Amino acid sequence: MEPRSSTEAESPVKERRRGRYKIFLGMAAGVGKTYRMLQEGQAEAEAGRDVVIGYLEPHDRPETIAQAEGLEMIPRRRVRYRDAELEEMDLPAILRRAPELCLIDELAHTNAPGLEHPKRYEDIEDVLNAGIDVFSTVNVQHLESLNDQVAEVTGTRVRETVPDAVLGTADDVVLLDLTPESLIERLLAGKIYAQDRVQAALNNFFTIENLAALREVSLRQVAEEVEHKRVITGAAVGGREERLVETAAAQAIHDRLLALITPTPKSQRVVRRAWRSAQRLGGELDLLWVSNREPDEAEREQLEALRRLASVLGAHLLIEHGDDVAATAARVAEDRGTTYILMGRPKPRSAIRRLLQPALPFRLLSLLPGVDLRIVADRTRRAGGGGNGAATEAKEEP
Amino acid sequence: MTALLIVLVVLLAIAVVALGGTHLQYRRRRPKKLPTAAAGRILFPFMGGALSQRALDAALRLARAENATLVPVFLARVSMHLPIDTPLPRQSGVALSLQEAIEQRATAWGIPVDARIERGRTYRHALRQTFEHERYDRIVLAAAARGNYGFDADDVAWLLDNAAGEIVVLRPAADTTIGLPPPRPQRAPQPALERTGA
């Protein structure tokens, strides 16, 4: 198979509008993403639109195969890879056929080497840029930022991941929601896998707890996506400008947090708040200790504990040498693209030091004008504080 | 000349008084320190979404009596399918909430806290990792009771064989837990099997 540049194929339609993109998102295999995509495709065809199936993965499910009947299907192309012959979506054929709407299953798929793009979601970009509307499907565990979380919940790590931005570029995201009990019923009825695979699926992935957690993750993801689009586009009418604003805002919203710490147990409070904020903002977290000396034995012990904590949380522990904490932190923040700095309450300073140099927060604000700064309070000192912190914690985070 | 000297002396006196006042204010404002250099360390391992308030209070009482640091250790289980050093965002969320609750309670008692999250294939594996990493003098733990997280008789027997230092085991009352409700029964039998492995 001769690799071919897709730009060659798309050049005649360069000036066309970009196609509309709808993604059917599911919490797991078998919720009915492909079926629903085909159902909507059939409805569009009924309404007189030119609809084709660019790629379909029916998994031998009779209901899905039946739903595809009557729709034109672009034949798959055969690709030789090592000793195997693989079947892949034929992107050039789709672009040549230029339908109004193309149905492309499983956007997280990794293509065989030598094709136009390594990933199918990149193929879809070409189709959209050619002015063709696209319906596609993906499961929530394929989203990059949720990969760790889903792996922890289910004990299974998915290798084929897609950037979260892919979901952000969709005009519509439709969540296929099903209760865990209903999904297990479908599995037991042989509607998802062949009967010989059902027991293994029940013992591994398809547990009530796994599915409930995945359902929660999916619902939350779509809610955040809807909120994100509502905030950015507001009541504005659709169009190129709107999309540009949306893309720029998505980049600006991608947060990276930097927590300034010292190797002492009290820094854990800052780490906790910083991690929670990072989780809510969907950002990466860096922990930074700026030191002008070698750590002593107690500090080494604390650093080791912080390193282990960072590893559990998926954060990065950085140790930088420097006499000036503000200047060093500012340099690290610039290098790592930090958008948010968190620090504990600074120690009270003497009058003379206050006269000689502004406090660390003020210095950071002046050195990093585009970065938010948050000083983490000690809630145990709050008037009337105490009690069950676990209950109050969640309410106060941004 | 004399007048100039008098003015200078008066100005100097005003400056000294002002500086002294500021310094006093600074000292008054400085927060009272918690005892940070506590000698002993009391391990308080816990797991799941809740912890026994009775066991926590016992650990706090011991820590106060011995001027010790409380080391609450959340034991996180990593599935066999994942690398042992994989990040655990879901369990970390639970762990940090409970550690925050412990810290607030400990601070009210004036006890320093040095919390940990330890990973392992099983709770016992996580405990073994803890023993390798941490200095401690005692272990306080909650025994499992109906509907509660905790250590069962086999775990306690295992601890007696494998842990140094004193072990204090407390039976929790069912209505005195802090945190999330206990887990719902699962369809798959895996967790129960993992629970017994060392």
mmCIF file of C-alpha atoms in Angstrom, chain A residues 49-391:
data_model
loop_
_atom_site.group_PDB
_atom_site.id
_atom_site.type_symbol
_atom_site.label_atom_id
_atom_site.label_comp_id
_atom_site.label_asym_id
_atom_site.label_seq_id
_atom_site.Cartn_x
_atom_site.Cartn_y
_atom_site.Cartn_z
ATOM 1 C CA ARG A 49 -29.046 13.386 2.882
ATOM 2 C CA ASP A 50 -26.173 11.543 1.214
ATOM 3 C CA VAL A 51 -24.941 9.230 3.981
ATOM 4 C CA VAL A 52 -22.188 6.606 3.774
ATOM 5 C CA ILE A 53 -20.517 4.312 6.269
ATOM 6 C CA GLY A 54 -16.792 5.060 6.249
ATOM 7 C CA TYR A 55 -15.930 2.357 8.756
ATOM 8 C CA LEU A 56 -18.073 0.013 10.807
ATOM 9 C CA GLU A 57 -17.039 -2.439 13.523
ATOM 10 C CA PRO A 58 -20.231 -4.435 14.171
ATOM 11 C CA HIS A 59 -18.481 -7.026 16.432
ATOM 12 C CA ASP A 60 -20.783 -9.666 14.925
ATOM 13 C CA ARG A 61 -23.779 -8.157 16.684
ATOM 14 C CA PRO A 62 -26.861 -8.988 14.591
ATOM 15 C CA GLU A 63 -28.807 -5.886 15.727
ATOM 16 C CA THR A 64 -25.952 -3.606 14.677
ATOM 17 C CA ILE A 65 -25.547 -5.346 11.314
ATOM 18 C CA ALA A 66 -29.291 -5.042 10.690
ATOM 19 C CA GLN A 67 -29.219 -1.344 11.506
ATOM 20 C CA ALA A 68 -26.540 -0.758 8.856
ATOM 21 C CA GLU A 69 -28.649 -2.263 6.065
ATOM 22 C CA GLY A 70 -29.493 0.085 3.230
ATOM 23 C CA LEU A 71 -26.598 2.454 3.906
ATOM 24 C CA GLU A 72 -23.777 2.622 1.375
ATOM 25 C CA MET A 73 -20.520 1.322 2.808
ATOM 26 C CA ILE A 74 -17.072 2.414 1.607
ATOM 27 C CA PRO A 75 -15.075 -0.837 1.261
ATOM 28 C CA ARG A 76 -12.158 -1.244 3.622
ATOM 29 C CA ARG A 77 -8.672 -1.269 2.174
ATOM 30 C CA ARG A 78 -6.260 -4.084 2.842
ATOM 31 C CA VAL A 79 -2.872 -3.187 4.294
ATOM 32 C CA ARG A 80 0.038 -5.556 4.675
ATOM 33 C CA TYR A 81 1.875 -5.177 7.953
ATOM 34 C CA ARG A 82 4.695 -7.643 8.657
ATOM 35 C CA ASP A 83 3.150 -11.036 7.902
ATOM 36 C CA ALA A 84 -0.429 -10.015 8.461
ATOM 37 C CA GLU A 85 -3.015 -8.432 6.242
ATOM 38 C CA LEU A 86 -5.036 -5.785 8.051
ATOM 39 C CA GLU A 87 -8.268 -4.070 7.084
ATOM 40 C CA GLU A 88 -8.366 -0.333 7.564
ATOM 41 C CA MET A 89 -10.662 2.568 6.766
ATOM 42 C CA ASP A 90 -10.072 3.903 3.245
ATOM 43 C CA LEU A 91 -9.594 7.638 3.819
ATOM 44 C CA PRO A 92 -8.765 8.580 0.205
ATOM 45 C CA ALA A 93 -11.883 6.707 -0.980
ATOM 46 C CA ILE A 94 -14.069 8.620 1.493
ATOM 47 C CA LEU A 95 -12.596 11.937 0.352
ATOM 48 C CA ARG A 96 -13.120 10.994 -3.306
ATOM 49 C CA ARG A 97 -16.704 9.897 -2.639
ATOM 50 C CA ALA A 98 -17.333 13.142 -0.701
ATOM 51 C CA PRO A 99 -20.702 12.320 0.900
ATOM 52 C CA GLU A 100 -22.637 14.801 3.017
ATOM 53 C CA LEU A 101 -22.345 12.634 6.106
ATOM 54 C CA CYS A 102 -19.866 9.863 6.895
ATOM 55 C CA LEU A 103 -20.247 7.377 9.772
ATOM 56 C CA ILE A 104 -16.865 6.322 11.177
ATOM 57 C CA ASP A 105 -16.809 3.863 14.073
ATOM 58 C CA GLU A 106 -14.145 3.760 16.841
ATOM 59 C CA LEU A 107 -12.251 7.022 16.546
ATOM 60 C CA ALA A 108 -9.572 5.911 19.040
ATOM 61 C CA HIS A 109 -8.326 3.191 16.684
ATOM 62 C CA THR A 110 -4.603 3.116 15.858
ATOM 63 C CA ASN A 111 -3.986 2.714 12.123
ATOM 64 C CA ALA A 112 -1.534 0.281 10.603
ATOM 65 C CA PRO A 113 1.865 1.883 9.968
ATOM 66 C CA GLY A 114 2.269 3.516 6.560
ATOM 67 C CA LEU A 115 -1.193 5.057 6.281
ATOM 68 C CA GLU A 116 -1.912 8.790 6.121
ATOM 69 C CA HIS A 117 -2.100 9.220 9.881
ATOM 70 C CA PRO A 118 -1.188 7.096 12.880
ATOM 71 C CA LYS A 119 -4.638 7.502 14.466
ATOM 72 C CA ARG A 120 -8.189 7.365 13.123
ATOM 73 C CA TYR A 121 -9.240 10.595 14.860
ATOM 74 C CA GLU A 122 -6.629 12.314 12.651
ATOM 75 C CA ASP A 123 -8.213 10.746 9.562
ATOM 76 C CA ILE A 124 -11.523 12.158 10.761
ATOM 77 C CA GLU A 125 -9.974 15.639 10.881
ATOM 78 C CA ASP A 126 -9.226 15.334 7.150
ATOM 79 C CA VAL A 127 -12.793 14.244 6.468
ATOM 80 C CA LEU A 128 -14.186 17.180 8.452
ATOM 81 C CA ASN A 129 -11.814 19.604 6.739
ATOM 82 C CA ALA A 130 -13.177 18.361 3.416
ATOM 83 C CA GLY A 131 -16.569 19.697 4.486
ATOM 84 C CA ILE A 132 -18.039 16.265 5.250
ATOM 85 C CA ASP A 133 -20.103 15.841 8.424
ATOM 86 C CA VAL A 134 -18.934 12.970 10.613
ATOM 87 C CA PHE A 135 -20.600 10.772 13.228
ATOM 88 C CA SER A 136 -18.143 8.733 15.285
ATOM 89 C CA THR A 137 -17.926 6.654 18.475
ATOM 90 C CA VAL A 138 -15.552 6.296 21.427
ATOM 91 C CA ASN A 139 -15.511 4.823 24.916
ATOM 92 C CA VAL A 140 -14.652 7.037 27.863
ATOM 93 C CA GLN A 141 -11.585 5.013 28.881
ATOM 94 C CA HIS A 142 -9.852 6.086 25.667
ATOM 95 C CA LEU A 143 -9.719 9.732 26.761
ATOM 96 C CA GLU A 144 -6.150 10.557 27.727
ATOM 97 C CA SER A 145 -6.833 12.448 30.953
ATOM 98 C CA LEU A 146 -9.154 9.720 32.243
ATOM 99 C CA ASN A 147 -6.840 6.862 31.385
ATOM 100 C CA ASP A 148 -5.250 6.618 34.852
ATOM 101 C CA GLN A 149 -8.573 6.998 36.605
ATOM 102 C CA VAL A 150 -10.305 4.375 34.503
ATOM 103 C CA ALA A 151 -7.336 2.022 34.773
ATOM 104 C CA GLU A 152 -7.539 2.293 38.536
ATOM 105 C CA VAL A 153 -11.273 1.693 38.579
ATOM 106 C CA THR A 154 -11.292 -1.254 36.219
ATOM 107 C CA GLY A 155 -7.789 -2.676 36.554
ATOM 108 C CA THR A 156 -7.437 -2.528 32.780
ATOM 109 C CA ARG A 157 -5.284 0.032 31.009
ATOM 110 C CA VAL A 158 -6.343 0.976 27.509
ATOM 111 C CA ARG A 159 -3.439 1.507 25.120
ATOM 112 C CA GLU A 160 -5.332 3.336 22.390
ATOM 113 C CA THR A 161 -5.869 6.803 23.796
ATOM 114 C CA VAL A 162 -7.043 10.057 22.228
ATOM 115 C CA PRO A 163 -6.395 13.603 23.469
ATOM 116 C CA ASP A 164 -9.329 15.098 25.368
ATOM 117 C CA ALA A 165 -9.260 17.969 22.869
ATOM 118 C CA VAL A 166 -10.806 15.590 20.319
ATOM 119 C CA LEU A 167 -13.992 15.586 22.377
ATOM 120 C CA GLY A 168 -13.716 19.361 22.648
ATOM 121 C CA THR A 169 -13.677 19.775 18.855
ATOM 122 C CA ALA A 170 -16.960 17.899 18.439
ATOM 123 C CA ASP A 171 -20.047 20.008 17.788
ATOM 124 C CA ASP A 172 -22.171 17.503 19.678
ATOM 125 C CA VAL A 173 -21.290 14.810 22.186
ATOM 126 C CA VAL A 174 -24.046 12.277 22.792
ATOM 127 C CA LEU A 175 -23.673 10.129 25.887
ATOM 128 C CA LEU A 176 -25.104 6.642 25.597
ATOM 129 C CA ASP A 177 -26.193 5.991 29.148
ATOM 130 C CA LEU A 178 -27.246 2.619 30.459
ATOM 131 C CA THR A 179 -27.498 1.371 34.026
ATOM 132 C CA PRO A 180 -24.827 -1.198 34.974
ATOM 133 C CA GLU A 181 -27.573 -3.745 35.628
ATOM 134 C CA SER A 182 -29.039 -3.296 32.126
ATOM 135 C CA LEU A 183 -25.602 -3.577 30.540
ATOM 136 C CA ILE A 184 -24.903 -6.799 32.418
ATOM 137 C CA GLU A 185 -28.295 -8.126 31.293
ATOM 138 C CA ARG A 186 -27.315 -7.357 27.693
ATOM 139 C CA LEU A 187 -24.005 -9.120 28.257
ATOM 140 C CA LEU A 188 -25.721 -12.198 29.735
ATOM 141 C CA ALA A 189 -28.133 -12.272 26.783
ATOM 142 C CA GLY A 190 -25.135 -12.536 24.436
ATOM 143 C CA LYS A 191 -25.793 -9.145 22.865
ATOM 144 C CA ILE A 192 -22.266 -7.842 23.492
ATOM 145 C CA TYR A 193 -19.914 -10.825 23.302
ATOM 146 C CA ALA A 194 -20.302 -14.434 22.210
ATOM 147 C CA GLN A 195 -21.472 -16.718 25.053
ATOM 148 C CA ASP A 196 -18.031 -18.286 25.550
ATOM 149 C CA ARG A 197 -16.584 -14.864 26.466
ATOM 150 C CA VAL A 198 -19.396 -13.771 28.791
ATOM 151 C CA GLN A 199 -18.126 -15.377 31.999
ATOM 152 C CA ALA A 200 -14.625 -13.961 31.549
ATOM 153 C CA ALA A 201 -16.080 -10.491 30.938
ATOM 154 C CA LEU A 202 -18.254 -10.770 34.065
ATOM 155 C CA ASN A 203 -15.267 -11.769 36.163
ATOM 156 C CA ASN A 204 -13.016 -9.017 34.914
ATOM 157 C CA PHE A 205 -14.358 -5.805 33.443
ATOM 158 C CA PHE A 206 -18.152 -6.072 33.641
ATOM 159 C CA THR A 207 -18.669 -5.830 37.389
ATOM 160 C CA ILE A 208 -21.415 -3.637 38.821
ATOM 161 C CA GLU A 209 -18.826 -1.541 40.657
ATOM 162 C CA ASN A 210 -16.630 -1.018 37.570
ATOM 163 C CA LEU A 211 -19.574 -0.074 35.419
ATOM 164 C CA ALA A 212 -21.049 2.250 38.041
ATOM 165 C CA ALA A 213 -17.703 4.047 38.350
ATOM 166 C CA LEU A 214 -17.305 4.261 34.564
ATOM 167 C CA ARG A 215 -20.837 5.568 34.249
ATOM 168 C CA GLU A 216 -20.046 8.269 36.794
ATOM 169 C CA VAL A 217 -16.853 9.206 34.917
ATOM 170 C CA SER A 218 -18.733 9.396 31.595
ATOM 171 C CA LEU A 219 -21.576 11.499 32.973
ATOM 172 C CA ARG A 220 -19.115 13.870 34.633
ATOM 173 C CA GLN A 221 -17.039 14.151 31.453
ATOM 174 C CA VAL A 222 -20.030 15.063 29.309
ATOM 175 C CA ALA A 223 -21.335 17.500 31.932
ATOM 176 C CA GLU A 224 -17.948 19.250 31.960
ATOM 177 C CA GLU A 225 -17.860 19.292 28.169
ATOM 178 C CA VAL A 226 -21.312 20.859 27.985
ATOM 179 C CA GLU A 227 -20.398 23.433 30.627
ATOM 180 C CA HIS A 228 -17.159 24.251 28.790
ATOM 181 C CA LYS A 229 -18.981 24.867 25.512
ATOM 182 C CA ARG A 230 -21.726 26.898 27.215
ATOM 183 C CA VAL A 231 -19.188 29.176 28.925
ATOM 184 C CA ILE A 232 -17.173 29.753 25.784
ATOM 185 C CA THR A 233 -19.759 30.133 23.103
ATOM 186 C CA GLY A 234 -22.547 31.604 25.218
ATOM 187 C CA ALA A 235 -25.450 32.572 23.019
ATOM 188 C CA ALA A 236 -23.258 33.409 20.043
ATOM 189 C CA VAL A 237 -24.167 32.122 16.617
ATOM 190 C CA GLY A 238 -22.041 29.372 15.093
ATOM 191 C CA GLY A 239 -19.243 30.057 12.627
ATOM 192 C CA ARG A 240 -15.539 30.176 12.066
ATOM 193 C CA GLU A 241 -14.908 32.962 14.580
ATOM 194 C CA GLU A 242 -16.727 31.050 17.249
ATOM 195 C CA ARG A 243 -14.589 27.994 16.587
ATOM 196 C CA LEU A 244 -11.399 30.052 16.762
ATOM 197 C CA VAL A 245 -12.456 31.526 20.098
ATOM 198 C CA GLU A 246 -13.300 28.045 21.313
ATOM 199 C CA THR A 247 -9.918 26.612 20.317
ATOM 200 C CA ALA A 248 -8.013 29.505 21.863
ATOM 201 C CA ALA A 249 -10.043 29.268 25.052
ATOM 202 C CA ALA A 250 -9.489 25.528 25.271
ATOM 203 C CA GLN A 251 -5.745 26.132 25.145
ATOM 204 C CA ALA A 252 -5.939 28.891 27.730
ATOM 205 C CA ILE A 253 -8.062 26.723 29.995
ATOM 206 C CA HIS A 254 -5.510 23.894 29.995
ATOM 207 C CA ASP A 255 -4.068 24.426 33.458
ATOM 208 C CA ARG A 256 -0.818 23.419 35.028
ATOM 209 C CA LEU A 257 -0.405 23.889 38.754
ATOM 210 C CA LEU A 258 2.773 24.475 40.729
ATOM 211 C CA ALA A 259 2.742 23.948 44.494
ATOM 212 C CA LEU A 260 5.599 25.487 46.477
ATOM 213 C CA ILE A 261 6.552 23.145 49.284
ATOM 214 C CA THR A 262 9.215 22.487 51.879
ATOM 215 C CA PRO A 263 10.193 19.028 53.114
ATOM 216 C CA THR A 264 8.036 19.191 56.242
ATOM 217 C CA PRO A 265 4.804 17.380 57.136
ATOM 218 C CA LYS A 266 2.846 20.651 57.015
ATOM 219 C CA SER A 267 3.499 20.876 53.258
ATOM 220 C CA GLN A 268 1.118 17.971 52.819
ATOM 221 C CA ARG A 269 -1.761 20.391 53.329
ATOM 222 C CA VAL A 270 -0.601 22.417 50.328
ATOM 223 C CA VAL A 271 -0.121 19.230 48.289
ATOM 224 C CA ARG A 272 -3.632 18.035 49.155
ATOM 225 C CA ARG A 273 -5.309 21.289 48.144
ATOM 226 C CA ALA A 274 -3.149 21.617 45.043
ATOM 227 C CA TRP A 275 -3.977 18.089 43.921
ATOM 228 C CA ARG A 276 -7.706 18.615 44.441
ATOM 229 C CA SER A 277 -7.558 21.834 42.435
ATOM 230 C CA ALA A 278 -5.583 20.050 39.701
ATOM 231 C CA GLN A 279 -8.220 17.321 39.579
ATOM 232 C CA ARG A 280 -11.038 19.823 39.274
ATOM 233 C CA LEU A 281 -9.240 21.874 36.645
ATOM 234 C CA GLY A 282 -8.081 18.775 34.778
ATOM 235 C CA GLY A 283 -4.486 20.027 34.970
ATOM 236 C CA GLU A 284 -1.060 18.613 35.727
ATOM 237 C CA LEU A 285 0.513 19.199 39.133
ATOM 238 C CA ASP A 286 4.163 20.006 39.889
ATOM 239 C CA LEU A 287 5.542 20.173 43.432
ATOM 240 C CA LEU A 288 8.581 22.422 43.856
ATOM 241 C CA TRP A 289 11.071 22.782 46.684
ATOM 242 C CA VAL A 290 13.608 25.572 46.244
ATOM 243 C CA SER A 291 16.616 25.066 48.461
ATOM 244 C CA ASN A 292 20.006 26.711 48.843
ATOM 245 C CA ARG A 293 21.567 23.790 50.722
ATOM 246 C CA GLU A 294 21.685 20.024 50.896
ATOM 247 C CA PRO A 295 18.758 18.468 52.810
ATOM 248 C CA ASP A 296 19.468 17.155 56.307
ATOM 249 C CA GLU A 297 18.419 13.685 57.442
ATOM 250 C CA ALA A 298 14.900 14.681 58.507
ATOM 251 C CA GLU A 299 14.383 16.582 55.260
ATOM 252 C CA ARG A 300 15.618 13.639 53.217
ATOM 253 C CA GLU A 301 13.072 11.424 54.948
ATOM 254 C CA GLN A 302 10.314 13.928 54.189
ATOM 255 C CA LEU A 303 11.462 14.306 50.588
ATOM 256 C CA GLU A 304 11.271 10.548 50.142
ATOM 257 C CA ALA A 305 7.727 10.575 51.556
ATOM 258 C CA LEU A 306 6.796 13.470 49.248
ATOM 259 C CA ARG A 307 8.273 11.614 46.281
ATOM 260 C CA ARG A 308 6.106 8.586 47.056
ATOM 261 C CA LEU A 309 3.060 10.800 47.541
ATOM 262 C CA ALA A 310 3.709 12.548 44.223
ATOM 263 C CA SER A 311 3.943 9.160 42.532
ATOM 264 C CA VAL A 312 0.595 8.001 43.972
ATOM 265 C CA LEU A 313 -1.062 11.271 42.974
ATOM 266 C CA GLY A 314 0.487 11.347 39.497
ATOM 267 C CA ALA A 315 2.257 14.645 40.310
ATOM 268 C CA HIS A 316 5.887 15.612 39.622
ATOM 269 C CA LEU A 317 8.294 16.472 42.450
ATOM 270 C CA LEU A 318 10.937 19.035 41.464
ATOM 271 C CA ILE A 319 13.905 20.100 43.593
ATOM 272 C CA GLU A 320 15.687 23.261 42.451
ATOM 273 C CA HIS A 321 18.774 24.893 43.871
ATOM 274 C CA GLY A 322 18.514 28.652 44.370
ATOM 275 C CA ASP A 323 18.916 31.444 46.904
ATOM 276 C CA ASP A 324 15.935 33.397 45.670
ATOM 277 C CA VAL A 325 12.733 31.365 46.019
ATOM 278 C CA ALA A 326 10.599 33.793 43.997
ATOM 279 C CA ALA A 327 13.029 34.030 41.072
ATOM 280 C CA THR A 328 13.583 30.255 40.974
ATOM 281 C CA ALA A 329 9.857 29.499 41.219
ATOM 282 C CA ALA A 330 9.160 32.043 38.464
ATOM 283 C CA ARG A 331 11.738 30.411 36.207
ATOM 284 C CA VAL A 332 10.293 26.935 36.797
ATOM 285 C CA ALA A 333 6.761 28.261 36.260
ATOM 286 C CA GLU A 334 7.747 29.781 32.926
ATOM 287 C CA ASP A 335 9.599 26.632 31.822
ATOM 288 C CA ARG A 336 6.686 24.348 32.633
ATOM 289 C CA GLY A 337 3.860 26.590 31.452
ATOM 290 C CA THR A 338 2.347 26.972 34.901
ATOM 291 C CA THR A 339 -0.986 28.786 35.099
ATOM 292 C CA TYR A 340 -1.634 28.471 38.823
ATOM 293 C CA ILE A 341 0.715 28.659 41.826
ATOM 294 C CA LEU A 342 -0.248 27.414 45.269
ATOM 295 C CA MET A 343 1.722 28.042 48.426
ATOM 296 C CA GLY A 344 1.273 27.879 52.180
ATOM 297 C CA ARG A 345 0.855 30.963 54.290
ATOM 298 C CA PRO A 346 4.240 32.749 54.333
ATOM 299 C CA LYS A 347 5.996 33.060 57.681
ATOM 300 C CA PRO A 348 5.534 36.458 59.345
ATOM 301 C CA ARG A 349 8.582 38.627 58.657
ATOM 302 C CA SER A 350 10.356 41.239 60.724
ATOM 303 C CA ALA A 351 9.797 44.944 60.059
ATOM 304 C CA ILE A 352 13.289 45.336 58.624
ATOM 305 C CA ARG A 353 12.829 42.462 56.153
ATOM 306 C CA ARG A 354 9.452 43.855 55.197
ATOM 307 C CA LEU A 355 11.117 47.190 54.446
ATOM 308 C CA LEU A 356 13.923 45.615 52.417
ATOM 309 C CA GLN A 357 11.955 43.232 50.189
ATOM 310 C CA PRO A 358 8.297 42.608 49.306
ATOM 311 C CA ALA A 359 6.757 39.364 50.534
ATOM 312 C CA LEU A 360 7.044 36.205 48.405
ATOM 313 C CA PRO A 361 3.432 36.322 47.099
ATOM 314 C CA PHE A 362 3.869 39.919 45.901
ATOM 315 C CA ARG A 363 7.171 39.073 44.243
ATOM 316 C CA LEU A 364 5.610 36.094 42.487
ATOM 317 C CA LEU A 365 2.711 38.217 41.291
ATOM 318 C CA SER A 366 5.067 40.811 39.853
ATOM 319 C CA LEU A 367 7.376 38.203 38.269
ATOM 320 C CA LEU A 368 4.509 36.148 36.807
ATOM 321 C CA PRO A 369 1.746 38.555 35.815
ATOM 322 C CA GLY A 370 -0.281 35.941 33.911
ATOM 323 C CA VAL A 371 -0.326 33.350 36.667
ATOM 324 C CA ASP A 372 -2.964 32.922 39.382
ATOM 325 C CA LEU A 373 -1.682 32.669 42.928
ATOM 326 C CA ARG A 374 -3.451 30.921 45.754
ATOM 327 C CA ILE A 375 -2.363 30.949 49.392
ATOM 328 C CA VAL A 376 -3.564 27.816 51.102
ATOM 329 C CA ALA A 377 -5.058 28.547 54.492
ATOM 330 C CA ASP A 378 -4.740 26.312 57.492
ATOM 331 C CA ARG A 379 -8.372 25.353 58.055
ATOM 332 C CA THR A 380 -7.647 24.085 61.536
ATOM 333 C CA ARG A 381 -7.101 27.730 62.520
ATOM 334 C CA ARG A 382 -10.447 28.823 61.113
ATOM 335 C CA ALA A 383 -12.873 30.122 63.746
ATOM 336 C CA GLY A 384 -15.363 27.357 64.508
ATOM 337 C CA GLY A 385 -13.308 24.931 62.419
ATOM 338 C CA GLY A 386 -12.691 21.292 63.156
ATOM 339 C CA GLY A 387 -15.066 18.410 63.010
ATOM 340 C CA ASN A 388 -15.306 16.217 60.026
ATOM 341 C CA GLY A 389 -13.078 17.782 57.447
ATOM 342 C CA ALA A 390 -13.923 15.181 54.871
ATOM 343 C CA ALA A 391 -17.409 16.590 54.636
#
